[in-house]
CSV table of C-alpha atoms in Angstrom, one decimal:
chain,number,residue,atom,x,y,z
A,1,MET,CA,12.1,-10.5,-4.6
A,2,HIS,CA,12.9,-6.8,-4.3
A,3,GLN,CA,13.1,-5.1,-7.8
A,4,LYS,CA,15.7,-2.4,-7.6
A,5,THR,CA,15.0,-1.0,-11.1
A,6,ALA,CA,12.3,1.4,-9.9
A,7,GLU,CA,14.5,2.6,-7.0
A,8,ASN,CA,17.2,3.5,-9.5
A,9,GLN,CA,14.8,5.6,-11.6
A,10,LEU,CA,14.3,8.1,-8.8
A,11,CYS,CA,15.8,11.5,-9.5
A,12,PRO,CA,18.6,12.5,-7.2
A,13,GLY,CA,17.3,14.0,-4.0
A,14,VAL,CA,13.8,12.4,-4.4
A,15,ILE,CA,13.0,10.2,-1.4
A,16,PRO,CA,10.6,7.3,-2.0
A,17,VAL,CA,7.3,7.0,-0.2
A,18,TYR,CA,6.2,3.4,0.3
A,19,VAL,CA,2.6,2.5,-0.2
A,20,PHE,CA,1.5,-0.7,1.6
A,21,LEU,CA,-1.4,-1.9,-0.4
A,22,ASP,CA,-4.3,-4.3,0.4
A,23,PHE,CA,-6.3,-5.7,-2.5
A,24,ASP,CA,-9.7,-7.0,-1.3
A,25,GLY,CA,-11.9,-4.0,-0.3
A,26,VAL,CA,-9.4,-1.6,-1.9
A,27,THR,CA,-8.7,-2.6,-5.6
A,28,HIS,CA,-12.2,-4.0,-5.8
A,29,PRO,CA,-15.1,-4.3,-3.4
A,30,TRP,CA,-14.8,-7.1,-1.0
A,31,SER,CA,-16.7,-10.3,-1.8
A,32,GLU,CA,-17.4,-9.2,-5.3
A,33,ALA,CA,-15.7,-10.0,-8.6
A,34,GLU,CA,-11.9,-9.7,-8.2
A,35,ASP,CA,-11.8,-7.5,-11.3
A,36,PHE,CA,-9.6,-4.7,-9.8
A,37,ARG,CA,-12.1,-2.2,-11.0
A,38,CYS,CA,-10.8,0.4,-8.5
A,39,LEU,CA,-7.2,0.1,-9.4
A,40,PRO,CA,-7.3,2.8,-12.2
A,41,VAL,CA,-8.3,5.4,-9.6
A,42,LEU,CA,-5.3,4.5,-7.4
A,43,GLU,CA,-2.9,4.3,-10.4
A,44,ALA,CA,-3.9,7.8,-11.4
A,45,VAL,CA,-2.7,9.1,-8.0
A,46,LEU,CA,0.5,7.1,-8.2
A,47,ARG,CA,1.3,8.6,-11.7
A,48,ASP,CA,1.2,12.0,-10.1
A,49,TYR,CA,3.7,11.0,-7.4
A,50,PRO,CA,6.6,9.2,-9.1
A,51,GLU,CA,8.3,8.9,-5.7
A,52,THR,CA,5.8,6.3,-4.6
A,53,ARG,CA,6.7,2.6,-4.5
A,54,VAL,CA,4.1,-0.1,-3.9
A,55,VAL,CA,4.6,-2.9,-1.5
A,56,ILE,CA,1.8,-5.5,-1.5
A,57,ALA,CA,0.5,-6.1,2.0
A,58,SER,CA,-2.6,-8.1,0.9
A,59,ASP,CA,-3.1,-11.7,1.8
A,60,TRP,CA,-2.9,-12.3,-1.9
A,61,ARG,CA,0.9,-12.2,-1.4
A,62,THR,CA,0.7,-15.6,0.3
A,63,LEU,CA,-1.1,-17.1,-2.7
A,64,PHE,CA,0.6,-15.5,-5.7
A,65,SER,CA,4.2,-14.7,-6.7
A,66,LEU,CA,5.3,-11.1,-7.0
A,67,PRO,CA,5.3,-11.2,-10.8
A,68,LYS,CA,1.7,-12.4,-10.8
A,69,LEU,CA,0.7,-9.6,-8.4
A,70,VAL,CA,2.6,-7.0,-10.4
A,71,ALA,CA,0.8,-8.1,-13.6
A,72,ARG,CA,-2.5,-6.8,-12.2
A,73,PHE,CA,-1.1,-3.2,-12.5
A,74,SER,CA,-0.9,-1.0,-15.6
A,75,GLU,CA,2.4,-1.4,-17.5
A,76,ASP,CA,3.7,2.0,-16.5
A,77,ILE,CA,3.1,1.3,-12.8
A,78,ARG,CA,4.5,-2.2,-12.7
A,79,PRO,CA,8.2,-1.1,-12.2
A,80,ARG,CA,7.1,0.7,-9.0
A,81,VAL,CA,5.4,-2.4,-7.5
A,82,ILE,CA,8.6,-3.5,-5.8
A,83,ASP,CA,7.9,-6.2,-3.2
A,84,THR,CA,5.6,-7.9,-0.7
A,85,THR,CA,5.6,-7.6,3.1
A,86,PRO,CA,6.7,-10.6,5.1
A,87,ALA,CA,3.9,-12.8,6.5
A,88,ILE,CA,3.7,-13.0,10.3
A,89,PHE,CA,1.5,-15.8,11.5
A,90,PRO,CA,-0.3,-14.9,14.7
A,91,ARG,CA,-0.3,-17.5,17.5
A,92,SER,CA,-3.3,-16.0,19.3
A,93,PRO,CA,-6.3,-13.8,18.4
A,94,SER,CA,-4.7,-11.0,20.5
A,95,GLU,CA,-1.9,-10.8,17.9
A,96,LEU,CA,-4.3,-9.9,15.0
A,97,TYR,CA,-4.7,-6.2,15.9
A,98,GLY,CA,-2.1,-4.2,14.0
A,99,LEU,CA,-0.7,-7.3,12.2
A,100,ARG,CA,-0.3,-5.7,8.8
A,101,GLU,CA,1.4,-2.7,10.3
A,102,ARG,CA,3.8,-5.0,12.1
A,103,GLU,CA,4.5,-6.8,8.8
A,104,ALA,CA,5.1,-3.4,7.1
A,105,ARG,CA,7.4,-2.2,9.8
A,106,GLN,CA,9.3,-5.4,9.6
A,107,TRP,CA,9.7,-4.8,5.9
A,108,LEU,CA,10.7,-1.2,6.4
A,109,ALA,CA,13.3,-2.1,9.1
A,110,ALA,CA,14.9,-4.6,6.7
A,111,LYS,CA,14.7,-2.5,3.5
A,112,ALA,CA,14.1,1.1,4.1
A,113,PRO,CA,14.6,2.2,7.7
A,114,ASN,CA,13.1,5.6,8.6
A,115,ALA,CA,11.3,5.8,5.2
A,116,SER,CA,8.0,7.6,4.7
A,117,TRP,CA,5.0,5.3,4.3
A,118,VAL,CA,1.3,5.2,3.9
A,119,ALA,CA,-1.1,2.2,4.0
A,120,ILE,CA,-4.3,1.7,1.9
A,121,ASP,CA,-6.6,-0.9,3.5
A,122,ASP,CA,-10.3,-1.5,4.3
A,123,ALA,CA,-9.6,-2.9,7.8
A,124,PRO,CA,-8.7,-0.3,10.4
A,125,GLY,CA,-7.6,-2.9,12.9
A,126,ASN,CA,-4.6,-3.8,10.7
A,127,TRP,CA,-3.1,-0.3,11.1
A,128,PRO,CA,-2.9,1.3,14.5
A,129,THR,CA,-1.1,4.4,13.0
A,130,ARG,CA,-4.3,5.8,11.6
A,131,SER,CA,-2.7,9.1,10.5
A,132,GLN,CA,-0.9,7.1,7.7
A,133,LEU,CA,-3.9,5.0,6.7
A,134,VAL,CA,-6.2,5.6,3.8
A,135,LEU,CA,-9.2,3.6,5.0
A,136,THR,CA,-11.5,2.4,2.2
A,137,ASP,CA,-15.0,1.3,2.5
A,138,PHE,CA,-14.9,-2.5,1.8
A,139,LYS,CA,-18.2,-2.3,-0.1
A,140,GLN,CA,-16.8,0.3,-2.6
A,141,GLY,CA,-13.1,-0.1,-2.8
A,142,PHE,CA,-10.7,2.8,-3.5
A,143,THR,CA,-12.8,5.9,-4.5
A,144,GLU,CA,-12.1,9.4,-5.6
A,145,GLU,CA,-12.6,10.5,-2.0
A,146,ASP,CA,-9.8,8.0,-1.0
A,147,ALA,CA,-7.7,9.4,-3.8
A,148,GLY,CA,-8.0,12.8,-2.3
A,149,ARG,CA,-6.9,11.6,1.1
A,150,LEU,CA,-3.9,9.8,-0.4
A,151,ARG,CA,-3.0,13.0,-2.3
A,152,ARG,CA,-3.1,15.0,0.9
A,153,LEU,CA,-0.8,12.5,2.6
A,154,LEU,CA,1.6,12.4,-0.3
A,155,ASP,CA,1.6,16.2,-0.5
A,156,GLY,CA,2.4,16.3,3.2
A,157,PHE,CA,5.4,14.0,2.6
A,158,ARG,CA,6.6,16.3,-0.2
A,159,ALA,CA,6.3,19.3,2.1
A,160,GLY,CA,8.4,17.5,4.7
A,161,LYS,CA,5.5,16.9,7.1
A,162,ASN,CA,5.2,13.7,9.1
A,163,PRO,CA,1.5,12.7,9.1
A,164,SER,CA,1.8,10.8,12.3
A,165,GLN,CA,2.4,14.2,14.0
A,166,ALA,CA,-0.3,16.2,12.1
A,167,PRO,CA,-4.0,16.4,13.3
A,168,GLU,CA,-6.5,14.5,11.2
């Protein structure tokens, strides 16, 4: 279910940036209470970048409907949580590397070809394009340091820079 309302709220000339978001190890530390304690730090960044649109890439997307996932976010951010990535089920262990990025690229190909994107995840093996990854520490979740990296990436998109071509 792709909610088009948030897309329609973009000002003319503003190009969306898609944020592919994991939950466990990002919105809360992995293997601790699923209380989304780190989500306010992420939401503060999203508020400063109204061009961002969140696409859930977490395994939670296979367990819960989009409305249930959206409900985890603050009311003002909910309209910008627009979709979930498709689930690709690997047939062999060798297909696990880069799986989330393949799912995100499949989503982009179908819904926003050539769009700018960033991923936030605690598992580097999910995203071979490291220059567009905000890698969190699974023991801490999304921190102020991660917020700084996300801001730098989003500022780069605003400036017309492609982070996959910029040095880390």
